[in-house]
Tab-separated table of C-alpha atoms in Angstrom:
chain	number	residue	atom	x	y	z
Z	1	UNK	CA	-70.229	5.117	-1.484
Z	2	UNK	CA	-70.649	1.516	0.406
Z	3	UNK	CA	-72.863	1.186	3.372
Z	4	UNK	CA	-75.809	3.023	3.828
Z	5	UNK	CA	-75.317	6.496	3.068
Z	6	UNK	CA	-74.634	7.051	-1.080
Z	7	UNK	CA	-72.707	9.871	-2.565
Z	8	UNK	CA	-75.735	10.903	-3.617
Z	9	UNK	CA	-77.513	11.365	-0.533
Z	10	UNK	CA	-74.073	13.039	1.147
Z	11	UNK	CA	-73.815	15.291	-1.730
Z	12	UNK	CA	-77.416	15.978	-1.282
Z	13	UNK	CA	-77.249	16.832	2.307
Z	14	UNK	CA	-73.911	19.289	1.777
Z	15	UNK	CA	-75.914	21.389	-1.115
Z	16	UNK	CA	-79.259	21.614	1.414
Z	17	UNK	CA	-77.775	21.626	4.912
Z	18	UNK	CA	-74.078	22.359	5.138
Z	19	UNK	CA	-73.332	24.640	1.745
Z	20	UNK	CA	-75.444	27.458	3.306
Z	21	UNK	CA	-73.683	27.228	6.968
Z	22	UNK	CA	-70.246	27.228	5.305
Z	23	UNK	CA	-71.739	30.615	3.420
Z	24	UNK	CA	-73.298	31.893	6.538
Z	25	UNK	CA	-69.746	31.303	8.265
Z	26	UNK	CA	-67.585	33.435	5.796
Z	27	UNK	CA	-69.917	36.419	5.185
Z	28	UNK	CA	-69.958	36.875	8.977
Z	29	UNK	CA	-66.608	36.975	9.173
Z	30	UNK	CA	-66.197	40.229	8.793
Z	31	UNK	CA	-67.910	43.393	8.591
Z	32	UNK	CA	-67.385	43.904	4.611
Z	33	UNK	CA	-68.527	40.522	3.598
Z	34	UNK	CA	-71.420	40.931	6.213
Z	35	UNK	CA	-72.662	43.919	4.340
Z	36	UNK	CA	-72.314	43.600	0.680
Z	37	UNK	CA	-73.554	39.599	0.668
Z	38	UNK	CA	-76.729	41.052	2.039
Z	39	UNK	CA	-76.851	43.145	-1.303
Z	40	UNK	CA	-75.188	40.876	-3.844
Z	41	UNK	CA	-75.177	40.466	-7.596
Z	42	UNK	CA	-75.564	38.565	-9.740
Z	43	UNK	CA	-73.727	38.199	-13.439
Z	44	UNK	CA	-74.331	35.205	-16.152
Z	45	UNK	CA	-70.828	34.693	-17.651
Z	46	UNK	CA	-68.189	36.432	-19.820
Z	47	UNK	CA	-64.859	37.336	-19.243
Z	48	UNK	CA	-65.407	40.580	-17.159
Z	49	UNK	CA	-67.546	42.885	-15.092
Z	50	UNK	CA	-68.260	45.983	-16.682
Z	51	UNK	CA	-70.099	49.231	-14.980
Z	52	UNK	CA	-70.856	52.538	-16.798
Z	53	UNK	CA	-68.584	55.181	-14.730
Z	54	UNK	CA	-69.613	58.945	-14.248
Z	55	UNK	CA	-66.512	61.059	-13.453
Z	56	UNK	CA	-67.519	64.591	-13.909
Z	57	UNK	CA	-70.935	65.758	-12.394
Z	58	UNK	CA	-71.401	69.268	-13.936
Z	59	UNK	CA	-69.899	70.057	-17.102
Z	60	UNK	CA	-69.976	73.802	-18.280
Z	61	UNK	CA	-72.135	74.097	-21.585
Z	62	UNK	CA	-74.186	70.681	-21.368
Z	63	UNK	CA	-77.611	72.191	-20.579
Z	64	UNK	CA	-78.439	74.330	-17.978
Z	65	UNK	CA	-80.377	77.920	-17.829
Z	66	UNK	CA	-82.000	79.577	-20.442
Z	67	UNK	CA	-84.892	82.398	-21.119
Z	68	UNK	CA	-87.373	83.765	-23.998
Z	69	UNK	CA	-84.657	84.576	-26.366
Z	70	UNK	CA	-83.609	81.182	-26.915
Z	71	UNK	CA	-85.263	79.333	-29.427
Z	72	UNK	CA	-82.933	76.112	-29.858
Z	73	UNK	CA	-80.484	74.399	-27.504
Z	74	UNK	CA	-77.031	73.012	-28.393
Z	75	UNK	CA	-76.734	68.996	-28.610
Z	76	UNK	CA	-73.028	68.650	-28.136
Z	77	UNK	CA	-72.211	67.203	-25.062
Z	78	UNK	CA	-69.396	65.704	-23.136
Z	79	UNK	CA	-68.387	62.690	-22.402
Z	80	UNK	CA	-69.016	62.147	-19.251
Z	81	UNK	CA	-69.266	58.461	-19.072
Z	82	UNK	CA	-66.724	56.035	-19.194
Z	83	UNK	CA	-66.428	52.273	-17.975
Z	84	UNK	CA	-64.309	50.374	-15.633
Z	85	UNK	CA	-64.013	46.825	-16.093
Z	86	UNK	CA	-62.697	43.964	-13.532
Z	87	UNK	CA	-62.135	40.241	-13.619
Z	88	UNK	CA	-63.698	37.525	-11.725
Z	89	UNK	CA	-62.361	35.640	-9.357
Z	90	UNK	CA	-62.559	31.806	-9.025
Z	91	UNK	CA	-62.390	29.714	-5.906
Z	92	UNK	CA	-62.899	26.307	-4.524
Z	93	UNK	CA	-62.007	23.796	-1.762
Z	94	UNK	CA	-62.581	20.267	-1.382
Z	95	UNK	CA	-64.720	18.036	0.775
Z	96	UNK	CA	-63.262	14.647	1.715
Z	97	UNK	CA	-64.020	11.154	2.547
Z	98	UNK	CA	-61.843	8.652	3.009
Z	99	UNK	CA	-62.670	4.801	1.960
Z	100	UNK	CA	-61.470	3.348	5.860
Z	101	UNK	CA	-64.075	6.295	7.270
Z	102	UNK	CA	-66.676	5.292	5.686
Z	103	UNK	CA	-66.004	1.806	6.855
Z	104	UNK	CA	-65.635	3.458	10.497
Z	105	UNK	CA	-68.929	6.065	10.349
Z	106	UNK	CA	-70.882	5.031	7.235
Z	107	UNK	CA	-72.647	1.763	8.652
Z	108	UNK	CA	-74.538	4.282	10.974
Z	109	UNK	CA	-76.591	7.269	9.052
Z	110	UNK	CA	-75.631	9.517	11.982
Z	111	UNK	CA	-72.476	9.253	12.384
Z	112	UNK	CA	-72.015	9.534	8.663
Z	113	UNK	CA	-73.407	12.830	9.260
Z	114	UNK	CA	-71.471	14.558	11.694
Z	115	UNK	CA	-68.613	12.966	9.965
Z	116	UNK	CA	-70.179	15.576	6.605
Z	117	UNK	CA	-70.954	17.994	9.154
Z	118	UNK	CA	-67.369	18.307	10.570
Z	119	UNK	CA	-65.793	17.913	7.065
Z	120	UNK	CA	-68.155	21.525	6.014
Z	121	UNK	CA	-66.888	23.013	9.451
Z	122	UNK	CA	-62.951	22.597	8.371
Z	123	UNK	CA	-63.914	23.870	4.222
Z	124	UNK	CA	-66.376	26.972	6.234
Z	125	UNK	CA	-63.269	27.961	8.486
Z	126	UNK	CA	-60.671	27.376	5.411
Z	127	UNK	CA	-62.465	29.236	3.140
Z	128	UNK	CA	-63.673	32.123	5.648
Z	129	UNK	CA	-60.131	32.601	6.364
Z	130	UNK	CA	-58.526	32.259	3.102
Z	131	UNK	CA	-60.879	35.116	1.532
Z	132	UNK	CA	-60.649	37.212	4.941
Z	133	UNK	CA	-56.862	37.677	4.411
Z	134	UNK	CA	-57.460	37.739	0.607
Z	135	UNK	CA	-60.165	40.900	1.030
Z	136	UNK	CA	-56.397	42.783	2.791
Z	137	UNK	CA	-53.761	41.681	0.795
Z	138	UNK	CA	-51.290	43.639	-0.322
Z	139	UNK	CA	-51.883	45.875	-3.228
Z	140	UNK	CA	-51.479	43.785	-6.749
Z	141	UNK	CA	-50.737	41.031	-5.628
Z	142	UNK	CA	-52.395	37.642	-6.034
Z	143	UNK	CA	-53.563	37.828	-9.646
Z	144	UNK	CA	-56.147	34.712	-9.114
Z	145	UNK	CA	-57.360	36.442	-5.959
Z	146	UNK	CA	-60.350	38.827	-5.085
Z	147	UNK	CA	-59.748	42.732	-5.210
Z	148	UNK	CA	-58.480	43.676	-1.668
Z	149	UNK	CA	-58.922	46.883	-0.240
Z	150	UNK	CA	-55.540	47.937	-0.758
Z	151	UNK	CA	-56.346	47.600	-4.508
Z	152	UNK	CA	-59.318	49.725	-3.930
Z	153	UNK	CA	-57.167	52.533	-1.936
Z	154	UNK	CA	-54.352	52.248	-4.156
Z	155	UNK	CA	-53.159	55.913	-5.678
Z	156	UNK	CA	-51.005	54.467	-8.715
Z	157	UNK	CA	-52.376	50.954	-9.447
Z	158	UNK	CA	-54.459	50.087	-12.490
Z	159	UNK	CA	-58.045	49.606	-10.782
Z	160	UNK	CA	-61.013	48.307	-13.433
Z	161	UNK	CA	-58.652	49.007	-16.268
Z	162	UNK	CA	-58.285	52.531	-15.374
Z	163	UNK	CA	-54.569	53.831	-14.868
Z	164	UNK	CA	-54.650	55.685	-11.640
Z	165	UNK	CA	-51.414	57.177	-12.142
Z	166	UNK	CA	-52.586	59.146	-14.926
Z	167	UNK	CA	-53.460	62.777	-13.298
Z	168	UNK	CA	-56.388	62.785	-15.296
Z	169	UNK	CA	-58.009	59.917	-13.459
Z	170	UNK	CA	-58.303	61.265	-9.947
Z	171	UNK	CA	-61.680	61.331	-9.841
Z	172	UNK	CA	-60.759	57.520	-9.594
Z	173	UNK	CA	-59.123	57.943	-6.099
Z	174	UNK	CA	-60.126	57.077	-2.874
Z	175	UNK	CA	-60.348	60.249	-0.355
Z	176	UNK	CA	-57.090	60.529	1.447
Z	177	UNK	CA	-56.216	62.233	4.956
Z	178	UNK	CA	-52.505	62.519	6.731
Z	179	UNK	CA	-52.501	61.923	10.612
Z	180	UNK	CA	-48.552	63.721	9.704
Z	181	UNK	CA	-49.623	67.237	8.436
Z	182	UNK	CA	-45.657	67.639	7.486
Z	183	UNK	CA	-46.276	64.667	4.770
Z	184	UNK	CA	-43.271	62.969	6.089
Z	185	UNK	CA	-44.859	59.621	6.707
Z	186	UNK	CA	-44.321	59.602	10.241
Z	187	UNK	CA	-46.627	57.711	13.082
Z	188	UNK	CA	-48.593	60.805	14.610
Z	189	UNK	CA	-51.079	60.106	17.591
Z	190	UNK	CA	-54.981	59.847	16.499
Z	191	UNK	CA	-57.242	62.314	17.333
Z	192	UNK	CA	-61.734	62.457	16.572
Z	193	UNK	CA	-60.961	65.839	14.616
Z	194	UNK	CA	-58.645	63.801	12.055
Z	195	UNK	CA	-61.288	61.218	12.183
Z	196	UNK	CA	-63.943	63.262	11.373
Z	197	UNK	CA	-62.424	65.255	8.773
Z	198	UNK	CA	-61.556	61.537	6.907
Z	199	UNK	CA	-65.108	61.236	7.344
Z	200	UNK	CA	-66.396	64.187	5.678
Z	201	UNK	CA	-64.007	63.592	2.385
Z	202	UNK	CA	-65.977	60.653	2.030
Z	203	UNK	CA	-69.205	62.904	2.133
Z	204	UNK	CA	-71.293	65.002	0.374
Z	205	UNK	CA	-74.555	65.800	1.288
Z	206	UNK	CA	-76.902	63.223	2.759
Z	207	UNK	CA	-74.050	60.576	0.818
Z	208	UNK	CA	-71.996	59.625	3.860
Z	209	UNK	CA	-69.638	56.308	4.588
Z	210	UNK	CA	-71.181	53.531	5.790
Z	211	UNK	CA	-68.847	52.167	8.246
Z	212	UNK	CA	-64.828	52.453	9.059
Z	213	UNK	CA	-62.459	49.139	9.463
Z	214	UNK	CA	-59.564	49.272	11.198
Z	215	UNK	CA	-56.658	47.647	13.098
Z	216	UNK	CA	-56.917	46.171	16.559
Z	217	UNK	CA	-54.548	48.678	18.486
Z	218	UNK	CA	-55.948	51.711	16.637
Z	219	UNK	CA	-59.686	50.036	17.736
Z	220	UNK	CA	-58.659	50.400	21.360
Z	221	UNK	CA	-57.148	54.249	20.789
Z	222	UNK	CA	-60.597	54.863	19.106
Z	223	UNK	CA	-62.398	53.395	22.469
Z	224	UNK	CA	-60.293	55.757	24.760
Z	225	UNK	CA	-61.258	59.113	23.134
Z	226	UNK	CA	-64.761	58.001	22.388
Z	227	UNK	CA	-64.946	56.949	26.244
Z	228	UNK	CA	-63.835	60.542	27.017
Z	229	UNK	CA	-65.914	61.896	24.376
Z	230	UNK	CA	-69.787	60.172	25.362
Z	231	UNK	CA	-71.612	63.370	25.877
Z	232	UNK	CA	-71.826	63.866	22.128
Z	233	UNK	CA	-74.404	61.753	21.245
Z	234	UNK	CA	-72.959	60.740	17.970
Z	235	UNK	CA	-69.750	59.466	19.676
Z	236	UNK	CA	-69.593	55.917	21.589
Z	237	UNK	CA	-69.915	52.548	21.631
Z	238	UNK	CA	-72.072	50.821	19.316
Z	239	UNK	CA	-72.353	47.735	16.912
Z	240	UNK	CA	-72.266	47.384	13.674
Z	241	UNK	CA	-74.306	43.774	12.078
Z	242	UNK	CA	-73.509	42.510	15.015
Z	243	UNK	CA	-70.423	43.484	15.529
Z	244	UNK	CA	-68.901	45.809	18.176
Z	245	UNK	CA	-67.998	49.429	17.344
Z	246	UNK	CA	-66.953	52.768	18.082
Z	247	UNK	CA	-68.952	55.283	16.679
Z	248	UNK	CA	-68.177	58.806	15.557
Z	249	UNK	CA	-69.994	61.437	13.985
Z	250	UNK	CA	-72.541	58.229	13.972
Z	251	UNK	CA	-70.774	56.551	11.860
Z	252	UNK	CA	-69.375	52.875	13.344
Z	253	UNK	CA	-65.570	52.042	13.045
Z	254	UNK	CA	-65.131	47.858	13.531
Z	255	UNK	CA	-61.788	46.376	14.204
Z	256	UNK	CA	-60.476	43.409	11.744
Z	257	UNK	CA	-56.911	41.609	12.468
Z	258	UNK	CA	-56.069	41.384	9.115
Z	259	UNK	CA	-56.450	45.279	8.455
Z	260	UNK	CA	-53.450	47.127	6.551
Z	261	UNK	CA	-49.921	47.486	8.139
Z	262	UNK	CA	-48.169	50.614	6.431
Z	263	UNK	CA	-45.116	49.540	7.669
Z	264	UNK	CA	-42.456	51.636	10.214
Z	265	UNK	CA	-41.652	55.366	9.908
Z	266	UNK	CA	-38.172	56.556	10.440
Z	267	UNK	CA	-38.435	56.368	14.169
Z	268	UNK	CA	-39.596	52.547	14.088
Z	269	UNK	CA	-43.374	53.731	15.015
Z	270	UNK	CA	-45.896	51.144	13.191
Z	271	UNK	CA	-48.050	52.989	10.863
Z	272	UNK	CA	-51.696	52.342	11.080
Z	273	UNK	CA	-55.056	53.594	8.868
Z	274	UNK	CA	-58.470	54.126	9.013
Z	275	UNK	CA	-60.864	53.185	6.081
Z	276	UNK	CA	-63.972	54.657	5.740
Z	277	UNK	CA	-66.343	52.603	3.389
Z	278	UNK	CA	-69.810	53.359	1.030
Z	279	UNK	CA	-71.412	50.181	0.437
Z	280	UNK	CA	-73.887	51.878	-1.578
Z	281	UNK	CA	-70.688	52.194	-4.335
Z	282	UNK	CA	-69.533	48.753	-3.529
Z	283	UNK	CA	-70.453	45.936	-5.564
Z	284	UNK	CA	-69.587	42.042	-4.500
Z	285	UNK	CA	-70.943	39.927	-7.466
Z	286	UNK	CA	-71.281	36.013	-8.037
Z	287	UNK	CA	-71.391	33.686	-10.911
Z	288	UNK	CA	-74.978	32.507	-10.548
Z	289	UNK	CA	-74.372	28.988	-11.459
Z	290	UNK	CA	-71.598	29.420	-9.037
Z	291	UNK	CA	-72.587	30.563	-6.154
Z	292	UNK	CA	-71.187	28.358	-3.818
Z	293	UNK	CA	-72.117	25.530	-6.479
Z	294	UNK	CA	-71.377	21.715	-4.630
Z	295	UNK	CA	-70.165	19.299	-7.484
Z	296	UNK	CA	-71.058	15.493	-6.334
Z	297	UNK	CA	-68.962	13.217	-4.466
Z	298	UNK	CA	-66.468	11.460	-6.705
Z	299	UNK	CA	-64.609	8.682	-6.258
Z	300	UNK	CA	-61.075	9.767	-6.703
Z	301	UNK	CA	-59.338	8.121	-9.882
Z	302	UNK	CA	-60.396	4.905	-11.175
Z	303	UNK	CA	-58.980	3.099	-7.824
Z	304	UNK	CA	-58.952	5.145	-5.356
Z	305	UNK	CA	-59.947	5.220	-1.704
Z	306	UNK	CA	-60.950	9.066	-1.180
Z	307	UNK	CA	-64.162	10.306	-2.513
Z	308	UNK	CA	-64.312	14.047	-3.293
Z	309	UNK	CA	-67.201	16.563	-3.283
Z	310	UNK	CA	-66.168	20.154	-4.122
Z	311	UNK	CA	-67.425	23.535	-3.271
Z	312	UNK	CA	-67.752	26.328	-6.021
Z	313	UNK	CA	-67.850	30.238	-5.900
Z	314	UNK	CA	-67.192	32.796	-9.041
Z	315	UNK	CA	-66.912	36.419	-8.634
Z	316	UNK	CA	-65.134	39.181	-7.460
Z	317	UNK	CA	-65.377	42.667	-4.727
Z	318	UNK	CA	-64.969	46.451	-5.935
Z	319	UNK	CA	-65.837	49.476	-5.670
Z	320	UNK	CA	-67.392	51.851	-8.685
Z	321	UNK	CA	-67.183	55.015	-7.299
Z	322	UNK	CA	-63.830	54.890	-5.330
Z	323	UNK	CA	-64.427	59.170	-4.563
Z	324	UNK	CA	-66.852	58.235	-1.613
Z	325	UNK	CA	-64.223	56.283	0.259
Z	326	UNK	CA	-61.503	57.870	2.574
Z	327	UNK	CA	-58.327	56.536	4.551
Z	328	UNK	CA	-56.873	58.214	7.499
Z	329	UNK	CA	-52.994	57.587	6.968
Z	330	UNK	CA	-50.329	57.480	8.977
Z	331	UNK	CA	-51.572	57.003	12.446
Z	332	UNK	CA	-49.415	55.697	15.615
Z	333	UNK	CA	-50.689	52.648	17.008
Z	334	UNK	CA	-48.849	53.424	19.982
């Protein structure tokens, strides 16, 4: 670059100073990012992400009791195990200079850098919001996109190559519980006992959800009952990694404004949903050359006036063990 600051002291300065605020920006952006960047992954290259999969906990005749009389045990087994497999994602987003800025900011190392600075701010917001909508999009759609959460709750989708249509596959379903006990898809009003039973079919034991997400009007229905509801200690306002929440049965519920929209019912009644999430079964994975990777500034083509750094992430969000998540369906916002 001409004047004082080089492309190789701006690119310099992105990678140290500015690559880590724009990450900082878009895993606070919401509660789900928040969590699982705090316990991310890391993967070396090829084409997919595999896990090992356990679907059947118990299986009658592999192991178990036996007494004095039995001198050898059986070695068939089965096959319990299974894999799912999912594709990473690729993103990136441009930082830009332009030739008659640098002639404006680049005589002066200061201005240079807030003019960096404020070019990061724009690709942090972009990028925060791009993968915020992205993480609730609507269920297979986007091919080039991360996993959303609708893929994750989906009953009939293929989810880490595994057909969830096929009956024998529900033990690759998320939980589900209907606000409408008639199963007609209609808008019925929220109550803490539906809540908590959504809860529990994400439960088992000392395994429990982590934390719910939900829309903004079902948020402030949650905040009236828990008001009414604050002598049980496990009900009430709380926060959740910072952000604010309503708690029940101790578990925290955040609100997100990009959070699913089933859509009206036959009386024109939105219909809302809670998700209840296990981060422990969650996995959000990154390239690790690629993690948020900044390629130099370029000069664009061989006479042009823009130069070009560019910011770099690989990977992709899932869960592996969609049984400990639940949905409440079907609630009136209203």
């Amino acid at each position: 670059m001409p004047g004082n600051f080089s492309e190789d002291e701006a690119t310099s300065l992105l990678r140290t100073k500015y690559a880590p605020k724009i990450q900082d920006t878009i895993f606070k952006s919401n509660a789900l990012f928040a969590t699982l960047y705090q316990q991310r992954s890391f993967f070396r290259g090829g084409r997919t992400l595999t896990h090992p999969l356990m679907y059947e906990a118990d299986v009658e005749g592999e192991g178990g009791e036996f007494d004095i009389s039995d001198e050898t045990f059986g070695t068939s087994t089965a096959d319990a195990f299974n894999t799912s497999s999912f594709r990473w994602r690729a993103y990136q987003y441009p930082i830009k200079v332009h030739e008659i800025e640098l002639a404006e900011f680049g005589d002066d190392d200061t201005r240079a850098i807030n003019l960096l600075a404020s070019r990061s701010q724009r690709a942090a917001m972009a990028l925060s919001s791009r993968l915020g909508k992205h993480l609730f999009k609507a269920i297979g759609t986007g091919p080039k996109q991360i996993l959303s959460l609708n893929d994750a709750f989906g009953r009939t989708n293929v989810y880490g190559t595994i057909d969830r249509s096929n009956a024998d596959n529900a033990h690759w379903l998320c939980k589900q519980v209907n606000m409408d006990p008639a199963g007609t898809s209609t808008a019925t009003t929220l109550t803490l006992r539906k809540v908590h039973d959504t809860i529990e079919e994400a439960s088992e034991g000392q395994i429990r959800p982590k934390f719910g997400i939900t829309y903004l009007q079902v948020y402030s229905k949650l905040w009236s009952l828990a008001l009414t509801n604050q002598r049980y200690a496990a009900t009430g306002q709380t926060t959740y990694l910072g952000f604010p929440a309503i708690q029940v049965d101790g578990i925290p519920i955040v609100k997100n404004k990009n959070a699913d929209n089933d859509g009206l019912d036959g009386a024109s009644e939105e219909r809302r949903k809670i998700r209840f999430l296990n981060t422990d079964y969650w996995e959000f994975v990154t390239h690790q050359n690629y993690d948020w990777y900044v390629r130099p500034f370029r000069l664009v083509g061989n006479d042009g006036v823009v130069w070009v750094a560019r910011i770099f992430w690989f990977g992709n969000v899932y869960t592996v063990n969609p049984r400990y998540n639940s949905e409440l369906i079907n609630i009136d916002e209203d």
